[in-house]
XYZ file of C-alpha atoms in Angstrom:
351
model
C 0.000 0.000 0.000
C 1.329 3.434 -0.951
C 2.590 5.713 1.791
C 1.289 8.781 -0.059
C -2.253 9.758 -0.978
C -2.965 12.425 -3.599
C -5.868 14.707 -2.730
C -7.408 17.145 -5.222
C -10.273 19.536 -4.489
C -12.293 21.375 -7.135
C -13.748 24.107 -4.918
C -11.465 25.692 -3.892
C -8.924 24.379 -6.444
C -6.376 22.802 -4.118
C -4.221 19.727 -4.580
C -1.676 18.222 -2.191
C -0.004 14.963 -1.258
C -0.828 13.445 2.129
C 1.954 11.466 3.811
C 0.183 8.749 5.824
C 3.236 7.941 7.940
C 3.800 11.616 8.778
C 0.131 11.948 9.716
C 0.414 8.928 12.034
C 3.625 10.214 13.659
C 2.093 13.657 14.163
C -0.999 12.108 15.738
C 1.092 10.012 18.139
C 3.227 13.017 19.119
C 0.104 15.088 19.732
C -1.365 12.348 21.953
C 1.880 12.120 23.953
C 1.976 15.903 24.327
C -1.609 16.062 25.596
C -0.895 13.289 28.115
C 2.250 15.046 29.337
C 0.321 18.301 29.665
C -2.266 16.576 31.856
C 0.451 14.972 33.996
C 2.391 18.243 34.333
C -0.750 20.196 35.212
C -1.617 17.678 37.918
C 1.832 17.611 39.517
C 2.650 19.844 42.475
C 2.209 20.078 46.213
C -1.403 19.081 45.677
C -1.316 16.131 43.285
C -4.084 15.356 40.825
C -4.522 12.460 38.438
C -4.703 13.160 34.683
C -8.395 12.192 34.786
C -9.018 14.638 37.625
C -7.233 17.372 35.674
C -9.290 16.605 32.588
C -12.549 16.771 34.561
C -11.491 20.105 36.047
C -10.669 21.509 32.609
C -14.133 20.434 31.452
C -15.738 22.311 34.362
C -16.529 19.261 36.510
C -13.841 19.706 39.172
C -13.827 21.087 42.687
C -13.458 24.886 43.109
C -10.054 24.408 44.779
C -8.813 22.320 41.846
C -10.056 24.899 39.349
C -8.207 27.669 41.200
C -4.937 25.716 41.291
C -5.092 24.596 37.666
C -6.433 27.714 35.967
C -4.496 30.272 37.991
C -1.134 28.661 38.704
C -0.370 25.557 36.639
C -2.087 25.663 33.252
C -0.593 29.007 32.085
C 2.924 27.713 32.759
C 2.243 24.470 30.893
C 0.777 26.289 27.892
C 3.627 28.806 27.717
C 6.147 25.930 27.795
C 4.309 24.247 24.906
C 4.071 27.445 22.847
C 7.697 28.454 23.482
C 8.943 25.005 22.492
C 6.822 24.948 19.338
C 7.949 28.435 18.270
C 11.642 27.686 18.834
C 11.420 24.376 16.976
C 9.678 25.878 13.942
C 12.172 28.725 13.921
C 15.035 26.214 13.922
C 13.467 24.137 11.146
C 13.140 27.237 8.966
C 16.699 28.343 9.705
C 18.128 24.926 8.847
C 16.188 24.915 5.597
C 17.255 28.435 4.602
C 20.921 27.816 5.367
C 20.873 24.162 4.279
C 23.010 23.549 7.355
C 22.047 20.971 10.019
C 23.891 22.999 12.681
C 21.852 26.179 12.194
C 19.297 27.346 14.752
C 18.200 30.737 16.116
C 20.357 30.399 19.237
C 23.454 29.208 17.363
C 23.546 32.095 14.861
C 22.635 34.874 17.302
C 18.922 35.509 16.728
C 18.051 34.441 20.268
C 20.896 36.509 21.738
C 19.762 39.565 19.778
C 16.248 39.219 21.156
C 17.661 38.653 24.622
C 19.783 41.804 24.571
C 16.762 43.981 23.837
C 14.540 42.281 26.416
C 17.170 42.534 29.166
C 17.896 46.154 28.212
C 14.159 46.897 28.278
C 13.754 45.319 31.730
C 16.814 47.071 33.161
C 15.964 50.469 31.654
C 12.390 50.478 32.979
C 12.928 48.704 36.302
C 11.453 50.497 39.257
C 9.734 53.192 37.178
C 6.266 52.001 38.074
C 5.212 52.536 34.497
C 2.035 50.843 33.284
C 3.942 50.261 30.034
C 5.828 47.427 31.705
C 2.669 45.730 32.911
C 1.530 45.007 29.368
C 3.006 41.655 28.389
C 2.502 42.252 24.676
C 5.399 44.733 24.645
C 7.922 42.078 25.664
C 7.648 40.144 22.385
C 7.771 43.503 20.595
C 11.123 44.292 22.247
C 12.347 40.764 21.535
C 11.183 40.961 17.921
C 12.966 44.293 17.403
C 16.190 42.867 18.818
C 15.917 39.649 16.833
C 15.009 41.525 13.626
C 17.911 43.967 13.909
C 20.251 41.057 14.549
C 18.908 39.215 11.506
C 19.298 42.325 9.348
C 22.902 42.804 10.496
C 23.697 39.150 9.787
C 22.106 39.332 6.339
C 23.874 42.602 5.516
C 27.275 41.200 6.481
C 26.624 37.864 4.769
C 25.303 39.374 1.527
C 27.500 38.631 -1.480
C 25.468 38.504 -4.687
C 22.777 36.947 -2.571
C 22.796 35.147 0.783
C 25.238 32.212 0.616
C 24.161 29.744 3.349
C 27.707 29.117 4.614
C 28.458 32.835 5.060
C 25.092 33.277 6.772
C 25.883 30.656 9.409
C 29.525 31.626 10.014
C 28.773 35.329 10.404
C 25.811 34.468 12.617
C 28.031 32.471 14.961
C 30.385 35.439 15.288
C 27.492 37.816 15.965
C 26.114 35.395 18.558
C 29.374 35.450 20.530
C 29.400 39.264 20.605
C 25.760 39.511 21.646
C 26.190 36.910 24.388
C 28.962 39.052 25.879
C 26.768 42.173 25.640
C 23.911 40.316 27.288
C 26.162 39.337 30.198
C 27.346 42.931 30.566
C 23.757 44.196 30.738
C 22.929 41.644 33.420
C 25.947 42.728 35.483
C 24.871 46.357 35.115
C 21.367 45.578 36.379
C 20.363 46.483 39.942
C 21.133 43.650 42.381
C 17.440 42.930 42.879
C 17.129 42.120 39.159
C 20.362 40.153 38.727
C 18.990 36.768 39.790
C 15.866 37.278 37.721
C 17.915 38.302 34.685
C 20.284 35.332 34.992
C 17.340 32.943 35.329
C 15.769 34.519 32.273
C 19.013 34.194 30.307
C 19.223 30.463 31.067
C 15.591 30.060 30.053
C 12.574 29.553 32.288
C 8.780 29.709 32.031
C 8.413 30.321 35.773
C 5.825 32.990 36.569
C 3.852 32.579 33.352
C 0.305 33.937 33.305
C -2.674 34.099 30.961
C -1.488 37.360 29.463
C 1.685 35.592 28.329
C -0.343 32.713 26.906
C -2.656 35.004 24.951
C 0.124 37.168 23.519
C 2.340 34.258 22.492
C -0.567 32.288 21.035
C -1.647 35.334 19.018
C 1.828 35.795 17.548
C 2.054 32.134 16.553
C -1.492 32.167 15.136
C -0.580 35.112 12.888
C 2.700 33.587 11.686
C 1.474 30.016 11.071
C -0.692 30.763 7.970
C 2.234 32.681 6.444
C 4.468 29.663 7.043
C 1.876 27.398 5.430
C 1.880 29.641 2.371
C 5.710 29.550 2.205
C 6.056 25.766 2.541
C 6.319 25.080 -1.198
C 9.084 27.668 -1.500
C 10.956 26.092 1.427
C 10.776 22.656 -0.200
C 12.108 24.044 -3.491
C 14.955 25.899 -1.758
C 16.083 22.656 -0.157
C 16.986 21.403 -3.662
C 19.600 24.124 -4.101
C 19.709 27.667 -5.475
C 20.199 26.634 -9.096
C 17.216 24.276 -9.112
C 15.020 26.756 -7.229
C 15.942 29.528 -9.663
C 15.311 27.210 -12.598
C 11.714 26.548 -11.547
C 11.019 30.269 -11.154
C 11.599 30.706 -7.430
C 12.912 34.096 -6.274
C 15.509 32.575 -3.987
C 16.961 35.618 -2.233
C 13.602 37.291 -1.634
C 12.137 34.084 -0.214
C 15.235 33.570 1.918
C 14.899 37.026 3.455
C 11.191 36.485 4.192
C 11.867 33.086 5.755
C 14.642 34.477 7.940
C 12.270 37.192 9.159
C 9.610 34.558 9.937
C 12.170 32.507 11.841
C 13.196 35.683 13.653
C 9.615 36.512 14.622
C 9.038 33.039 16.061
C 12.320 33.037 17.986
C 11.775 36.560 19.276
C 8.316 35.840 20.654
C 9.542 32.626 22.299
C 12.543 34.336 23.899
C 10.335 37.109 25.284
C 8.416 34.681 27.507
C 10.762 31.694 27.801
C 14.126 33.392 28.000
C 17.217 32.017 26.321
C 16.192 28.349 26.217
C 18.970 26.799 24.163
C 19.211 23.970 21.620
C 15.467 23.376 21.157
C 15.605 24.938 17.707
C 18.545 22.675 16.898
C 17.473 19.250 18.127
C 13.680 19.269 17.580
C 13.851 19.570 13.747
C 16.414 16.757 13.616
C 14.175 14.496 15.688
C 11.225 15.294 13.453
C 13.211 14.848 10.232
C 14.201 11.316 11.220
C 10.551 10.315 11.562
C 8.658 12.283 8.906
C 11.290 13.264 6.339
C 12.308 16.669 5.010
C 9.084 17.878 3.371
C 8.052 20.981 5.287
C 4.357 20.175 5.210
C 5.123 17.366 7.665
C 8.387 18.653 9.144
C 7.074 21.894 10.628
C 4.139 20.367 12.586
C 6.294 17.476 13.798
C 9.101 19.863 14.795
C 6.625 22.038 16.693
C 5.342 19.016 18.626
C 8.857 17.776 19.416
C 9.872 21.259 20.564
C 6.804 21.520 22.785
C 7.573 18.109 24.295
C 11.227 18.987 24.958
C 10.491 22.282 26.726
C 7.497 20.954 28.659
C 9.405 17.863 29.820
C 12.443 19.982 30.774
C 10.259 22.355 32.790
C 8.484 19.399 34.424
C 11.813 17.880 35.473
C 13.100 21.235 36.688
C 10.203 21.839 39.057
C 9.627 18.264 40.306
C 12.920 16.350 40.336
C 14.754 18.412 42.974
C 12.194 19.627 45.535
C 11.834 22.222 46.924
C 13.922 23.867 44.180
C 12.474 24.985 40.847
C 15.244 24.930 38.250
C 14.996 26.666 34.847
C 14.007 24.511 31.891
C 16.980 25.810 29.903
C 19.384 23.857 32.115
C 17.890 20.559 30.993
C 17.506 21.454 27.330
C 21.208 22.356 27.361
C 22.080 19.037 29.045
C 20.509 17.228 26.090
C 21.273 19.742 23.358
C 24.984 20.329 23.966
C 26.007 16.653 23.521
C 23.721 16.411 20.498
C 25.352 19.503 18.985
C 28.791 17.916 19.463
C 27.498 14.763 17.788
C 26.234 16.772 14.810
C 29.589 18.557 14.531
C 31.392 15.217 14.536
C 28.968 13.754 12.011
C 29.261 16.744 9.663
C 33.063 16.469 9.795
C 32.856 12.952 8.403
C 30.509 13.877 5.548
């Protein structure tokens, strides 16, 4: 039996190929993610079973359970899922644009650029009592500005009759090192009361998430996802190489710039609420690619689910494995991601 099913619609005139294996893998990942979300939401000083959590979410739980879940636990779980999904999709796009398996928003400096602006924003407005700070939607705006400026600088320096993927990655790595140093300097310049908070944010944590964070991050992702869906065919063509993409009529450089900006927007919004969670954008697309292949119609959803699982599981371990401490999720993503990055470097050396 064929793995692929061709689907053609007359109204509206749409045709696409459905990968049955990718659909199955995506369904299994989604089921695992939902189960982990129920387990994570029910874990804490007051423990609840997944069934009890589900009943509470459906409005059939006790008032105390509803207060605990809706006010304290569910926003953190949802932010972890959204941050992981955004970082993973951003990494998948970046790897496709650069045609480099080692590329990701944190490796080439996009995450650091967003982080510099967010930390600078927090430090500059700390203690002012301004209502401006209370609006969570301005944090992703600051992160997006920082990430966008970083992306523009990288593209400007890498431009040479277009955007050669190798130059893009190498210059990005250099920019990332400079921005990481600047980020550290800003943290050291912060008032002592903000230093611990800033360091925790730099490592990457979803501690303190609320419904405002959930709504803002979900809105950003909801706006960007249809644009990504529209760009999928262009991403698949670019993966074949510049000469082939140009030969079939694709405007390679223009598409590459748009895709980098989309990757930047996703990374910036994730960094605003999750901090500098590292390696998710690197490892999640690789995990997804092994199971569903390289076609972006399947790769992006699978990457998003893997990224959500990685961040949610890391946050779950951080807040439950070492009581009474609550460790940032970024510590555990780095524990997995750093060895995997070394493995990819070693593997690419032997290619």
